[in-house]
Coordinates of C-alpha atoms in Angstrom, one line a residue:
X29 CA 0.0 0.0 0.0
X30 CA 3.2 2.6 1.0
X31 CA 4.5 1.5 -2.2
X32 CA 1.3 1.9 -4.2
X33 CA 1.0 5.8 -2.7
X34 CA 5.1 6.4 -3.4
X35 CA 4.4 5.6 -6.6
X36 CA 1.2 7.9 -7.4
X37 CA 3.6 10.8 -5.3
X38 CA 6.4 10.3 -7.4
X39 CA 3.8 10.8 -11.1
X40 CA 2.3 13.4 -9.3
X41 CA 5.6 15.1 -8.7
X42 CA 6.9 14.3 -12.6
X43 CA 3.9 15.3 -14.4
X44 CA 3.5 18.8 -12.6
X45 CA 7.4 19.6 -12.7
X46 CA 8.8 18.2 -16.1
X47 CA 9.9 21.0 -17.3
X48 CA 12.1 22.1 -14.8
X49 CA 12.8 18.5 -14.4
X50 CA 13.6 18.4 -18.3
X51 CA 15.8 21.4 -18.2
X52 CA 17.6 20.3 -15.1
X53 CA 19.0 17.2 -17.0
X54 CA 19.7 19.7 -20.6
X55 CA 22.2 21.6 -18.3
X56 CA 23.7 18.4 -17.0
X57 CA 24.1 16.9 -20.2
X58 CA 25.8 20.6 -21.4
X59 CA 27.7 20.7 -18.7
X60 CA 29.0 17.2 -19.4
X61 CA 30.0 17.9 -23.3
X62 CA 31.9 20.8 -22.2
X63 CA 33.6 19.1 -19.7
X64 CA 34.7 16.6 -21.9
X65 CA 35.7 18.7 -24.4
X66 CA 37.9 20.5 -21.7
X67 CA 39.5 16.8 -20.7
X68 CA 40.2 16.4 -24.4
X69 CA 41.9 19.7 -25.2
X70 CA 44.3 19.3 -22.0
X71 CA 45.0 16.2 -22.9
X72 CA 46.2 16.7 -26.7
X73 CA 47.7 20.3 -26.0
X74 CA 49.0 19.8 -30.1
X75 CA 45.6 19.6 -31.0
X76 CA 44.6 22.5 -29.4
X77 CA 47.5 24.4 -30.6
X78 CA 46.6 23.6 -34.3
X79 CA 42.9 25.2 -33.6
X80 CA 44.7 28.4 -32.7
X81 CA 47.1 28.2 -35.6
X82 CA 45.5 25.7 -38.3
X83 CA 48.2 24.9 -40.9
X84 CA 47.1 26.9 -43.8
X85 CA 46.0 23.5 -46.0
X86 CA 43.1 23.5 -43.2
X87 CA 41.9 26.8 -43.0
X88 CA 39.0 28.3 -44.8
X89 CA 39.1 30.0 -48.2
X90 CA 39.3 33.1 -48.9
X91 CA 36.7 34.8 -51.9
X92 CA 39.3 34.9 -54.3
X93 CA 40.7 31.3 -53.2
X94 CA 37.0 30.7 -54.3
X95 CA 36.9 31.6 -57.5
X96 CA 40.1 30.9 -59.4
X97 CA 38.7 31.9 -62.7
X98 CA 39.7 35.2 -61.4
X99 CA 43.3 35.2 -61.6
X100 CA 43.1 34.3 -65.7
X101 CA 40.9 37.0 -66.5
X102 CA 43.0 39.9 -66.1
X103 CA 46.5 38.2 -66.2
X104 CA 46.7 39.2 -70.0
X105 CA 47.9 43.1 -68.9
X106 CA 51.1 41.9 -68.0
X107 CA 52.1 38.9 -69.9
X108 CA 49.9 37.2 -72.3
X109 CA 50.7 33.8 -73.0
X110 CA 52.9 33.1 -69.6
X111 CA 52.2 29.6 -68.6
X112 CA 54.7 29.3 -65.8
X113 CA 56.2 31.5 -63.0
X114 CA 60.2 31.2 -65.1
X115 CA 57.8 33.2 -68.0
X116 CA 56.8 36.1 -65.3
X117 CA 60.5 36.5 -64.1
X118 CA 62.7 35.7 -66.7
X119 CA 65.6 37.3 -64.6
X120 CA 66.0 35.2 -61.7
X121 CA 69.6 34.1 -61.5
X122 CA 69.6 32.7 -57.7
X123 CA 71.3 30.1 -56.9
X124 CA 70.8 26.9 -54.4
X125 CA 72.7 23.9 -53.5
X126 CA 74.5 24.3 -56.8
X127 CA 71.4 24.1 -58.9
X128 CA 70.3 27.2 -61.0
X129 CA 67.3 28.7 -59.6
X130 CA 66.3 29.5 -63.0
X131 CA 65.8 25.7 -63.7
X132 CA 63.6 25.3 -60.8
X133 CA 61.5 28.0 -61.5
X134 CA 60.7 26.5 -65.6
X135 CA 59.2 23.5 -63.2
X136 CA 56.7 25.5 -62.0
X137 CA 53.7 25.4 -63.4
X138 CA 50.8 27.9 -63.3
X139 CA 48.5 24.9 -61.9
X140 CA 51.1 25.0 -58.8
X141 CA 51.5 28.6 -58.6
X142 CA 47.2 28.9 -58.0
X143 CA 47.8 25.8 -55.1
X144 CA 50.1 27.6 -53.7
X145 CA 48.1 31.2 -53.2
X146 CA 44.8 28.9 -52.0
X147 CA 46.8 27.6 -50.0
X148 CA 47.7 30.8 -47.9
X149 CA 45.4 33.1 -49.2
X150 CA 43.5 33.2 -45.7
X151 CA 47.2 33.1 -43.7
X152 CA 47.8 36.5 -45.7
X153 CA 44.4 38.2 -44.8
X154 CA 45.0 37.2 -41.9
X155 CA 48.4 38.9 -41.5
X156 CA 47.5 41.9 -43.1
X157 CA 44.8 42.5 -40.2
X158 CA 47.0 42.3 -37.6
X159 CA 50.2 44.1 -38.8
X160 CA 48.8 46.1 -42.0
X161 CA 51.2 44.4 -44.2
X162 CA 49.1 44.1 -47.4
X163 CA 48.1 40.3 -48.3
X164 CA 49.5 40.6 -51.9
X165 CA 52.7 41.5 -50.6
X166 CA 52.9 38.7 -48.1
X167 CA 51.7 35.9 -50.7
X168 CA 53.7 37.2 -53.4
X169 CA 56.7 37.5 -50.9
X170 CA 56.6 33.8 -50.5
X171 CA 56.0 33.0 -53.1
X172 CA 58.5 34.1 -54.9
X173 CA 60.9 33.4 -52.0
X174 CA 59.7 29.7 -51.6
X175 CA 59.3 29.0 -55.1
X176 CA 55.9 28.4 -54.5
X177 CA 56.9 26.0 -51.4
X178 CA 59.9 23.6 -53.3
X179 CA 63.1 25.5 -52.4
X180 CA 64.9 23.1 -49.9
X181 CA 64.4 25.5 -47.3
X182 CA 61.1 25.3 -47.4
X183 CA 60.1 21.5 -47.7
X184 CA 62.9 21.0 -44.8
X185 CA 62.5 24.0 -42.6
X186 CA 59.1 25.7 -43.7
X187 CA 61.4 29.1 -44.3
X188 CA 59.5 30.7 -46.8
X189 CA 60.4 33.7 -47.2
X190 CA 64.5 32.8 -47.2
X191 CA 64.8 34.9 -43.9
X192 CA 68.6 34.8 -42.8
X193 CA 69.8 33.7 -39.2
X194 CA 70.7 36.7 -37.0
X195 CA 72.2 37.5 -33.8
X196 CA 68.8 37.3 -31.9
X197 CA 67.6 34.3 -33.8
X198 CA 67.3 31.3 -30.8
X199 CA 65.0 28.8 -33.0
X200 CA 66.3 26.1 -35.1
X201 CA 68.3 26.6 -38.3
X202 CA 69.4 25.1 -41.6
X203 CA 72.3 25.4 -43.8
X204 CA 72.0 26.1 -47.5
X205 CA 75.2 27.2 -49.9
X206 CA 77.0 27.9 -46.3
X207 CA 74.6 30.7 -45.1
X208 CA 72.6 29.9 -42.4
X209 CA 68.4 30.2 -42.4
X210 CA 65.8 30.2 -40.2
X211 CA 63.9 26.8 -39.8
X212 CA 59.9 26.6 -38.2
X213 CA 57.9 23.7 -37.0
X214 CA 55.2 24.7 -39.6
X215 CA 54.4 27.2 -42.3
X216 CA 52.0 29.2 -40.1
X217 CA 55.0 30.4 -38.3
X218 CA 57.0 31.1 -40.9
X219 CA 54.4 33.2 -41.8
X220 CA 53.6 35.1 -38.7
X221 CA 58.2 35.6 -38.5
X222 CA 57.6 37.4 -41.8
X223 CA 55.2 39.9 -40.4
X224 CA 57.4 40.7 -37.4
X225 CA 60.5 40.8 -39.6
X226 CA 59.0 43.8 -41.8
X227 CA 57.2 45.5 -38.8
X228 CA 59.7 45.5 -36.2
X229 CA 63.4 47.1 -35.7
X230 CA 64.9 49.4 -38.4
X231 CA 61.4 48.5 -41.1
X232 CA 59.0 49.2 -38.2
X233 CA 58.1 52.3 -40.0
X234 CA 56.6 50.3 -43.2
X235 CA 53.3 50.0 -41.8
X236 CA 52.8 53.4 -42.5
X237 CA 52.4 53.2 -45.9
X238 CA 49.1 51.2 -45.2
X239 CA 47.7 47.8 -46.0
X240 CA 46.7 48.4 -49.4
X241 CA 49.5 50.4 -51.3
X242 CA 51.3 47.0 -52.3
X243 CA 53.7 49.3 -55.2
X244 CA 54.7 51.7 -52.3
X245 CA 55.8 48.6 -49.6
X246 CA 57.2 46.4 -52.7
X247 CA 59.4 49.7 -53.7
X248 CA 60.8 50.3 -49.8
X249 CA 61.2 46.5 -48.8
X250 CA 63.8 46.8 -52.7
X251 CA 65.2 49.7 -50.8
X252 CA 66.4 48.4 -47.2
X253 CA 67.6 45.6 -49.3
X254 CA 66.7 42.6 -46.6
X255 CA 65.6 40.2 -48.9
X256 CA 68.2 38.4 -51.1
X257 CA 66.8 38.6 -54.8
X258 CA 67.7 41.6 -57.1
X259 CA 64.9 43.5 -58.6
X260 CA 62.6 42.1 -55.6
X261 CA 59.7 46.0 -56.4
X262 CA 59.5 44.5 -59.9
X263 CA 58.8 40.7 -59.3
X264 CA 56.7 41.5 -56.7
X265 CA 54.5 43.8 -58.5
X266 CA 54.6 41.4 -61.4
X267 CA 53.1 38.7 -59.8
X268 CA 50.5 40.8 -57.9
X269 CA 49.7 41.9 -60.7
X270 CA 49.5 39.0 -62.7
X271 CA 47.5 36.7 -60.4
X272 CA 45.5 39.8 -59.5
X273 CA 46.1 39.0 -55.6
X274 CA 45.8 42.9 -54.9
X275 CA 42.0 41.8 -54.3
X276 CA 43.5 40.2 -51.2
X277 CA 43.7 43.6 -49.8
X278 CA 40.3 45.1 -50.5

């Protein structure tokens, strides 16, 4: 009989406070997820690292990543018929590891060249926001630098931008035709080094001629000479102009 009444309490009790009852256990549930999801981040620290700073394969596109039929309809104005980057900059006479960089740069392909700026498109916005370096200059920066990402230095030490060793340099290095260079544990970094290399020290003052005017920053980076390849205003502009990556900056 106790039992019977318990029973006919306890429906009572459920049928006039389900909701609260229902929103009780909603809260617990949240509570739990988010627990978990705290467990899991402390326990892959890497993982959650890589959510801060995604390589740049993972992160999202950019609209002109988006629409690559873009870049081919106004490359005409300054080169029509180039199909690779050794076309664009016929006067690249850099050397590495004994091997002509001239001959690397006829391997290039156009196909590669468009991976390549999907690829760090959203890395260069990115950039730009935070240190008012414009994105064309950044891509086309490493681009050129990099090769498009197949100079040693950047398969084996994500350099690429060819930034030099100096005095206050404490992360890990490579050797290539016996001058030291910087070496990254990704490409994000190498990145992010580039941006602090232009807007710190003696070039702080760059990022006064604003994120957009890419002719006025490819002109003065030519002129404080730290970058290693002769000519670097008109090969930047070139290429920015080319693969029309000054919408980068708009």
């Amino acid at each position: 009989m106790q039992n019977t009444e318990t029973i006919k309490m306890v429906e009572t009790y459920v049928r006039d406070h389900w909701f609260k009852m229902a929103m009780i256990i909603m809260v617990i549930i949240l509570f739990m997820k988010k627990d978990l999801s705290v467990s899991l981040r402390l326990n892959n620290p890497n993982k959650m690292e890589e959510q801060l700073a995604p390589p740049p394969e993972h992160q999202e596109k950019t609209p002109i990543a988006n629409k690559p039929a873009n870049f081919s309809e106004k490359r005409g104005v300054v080169k029509a018929g180039a199909t690779t980057m050794m076309d664009l900059l016929p006067s690249i006479s850099l050397t590495e590891n004994g091997k002509s960089k001239k001959e690397e740069w006829a391997n290039l392909s156009e196909e590669l060249s468009l991976k390549y700026i999907k690829r760090f498109a959203k890395v260069a916005v990115n950039e730009r926001k935070k240190y008012g370096i414009p994105a064309s200059i950044i891509i086309a920066n490493a681009l050129l630098h990099s090769a498009c990402g197949t100079r040693d230095m950047a398969k084996a030490g994500n350099n690429h931008f060819a930034l030099p060793c100096t005095s206050n340099w404490k992360g890990d290095s490579g050797t290539y035709d016996d001058a030291c260079y910087r070496h990254y544990p990704n490409a994000w970094t190498s990145f992010r080094d580039h941006s602090l290399y232009l807007t710190t020290g003696s070039t702080a003052y760059l990022v006064n001629l604003g994120n957009k005017d890419y002719k006025a920053w490819a002109k003065e980076m030519e002129k404080v000479a730290i970058f290693e390849i002769d000519g670097l205003a008109d090969k930047l502009i070139s290429i920015i102009e080319y693969y029309s990556l000054y919408e980068l900056d708009e």
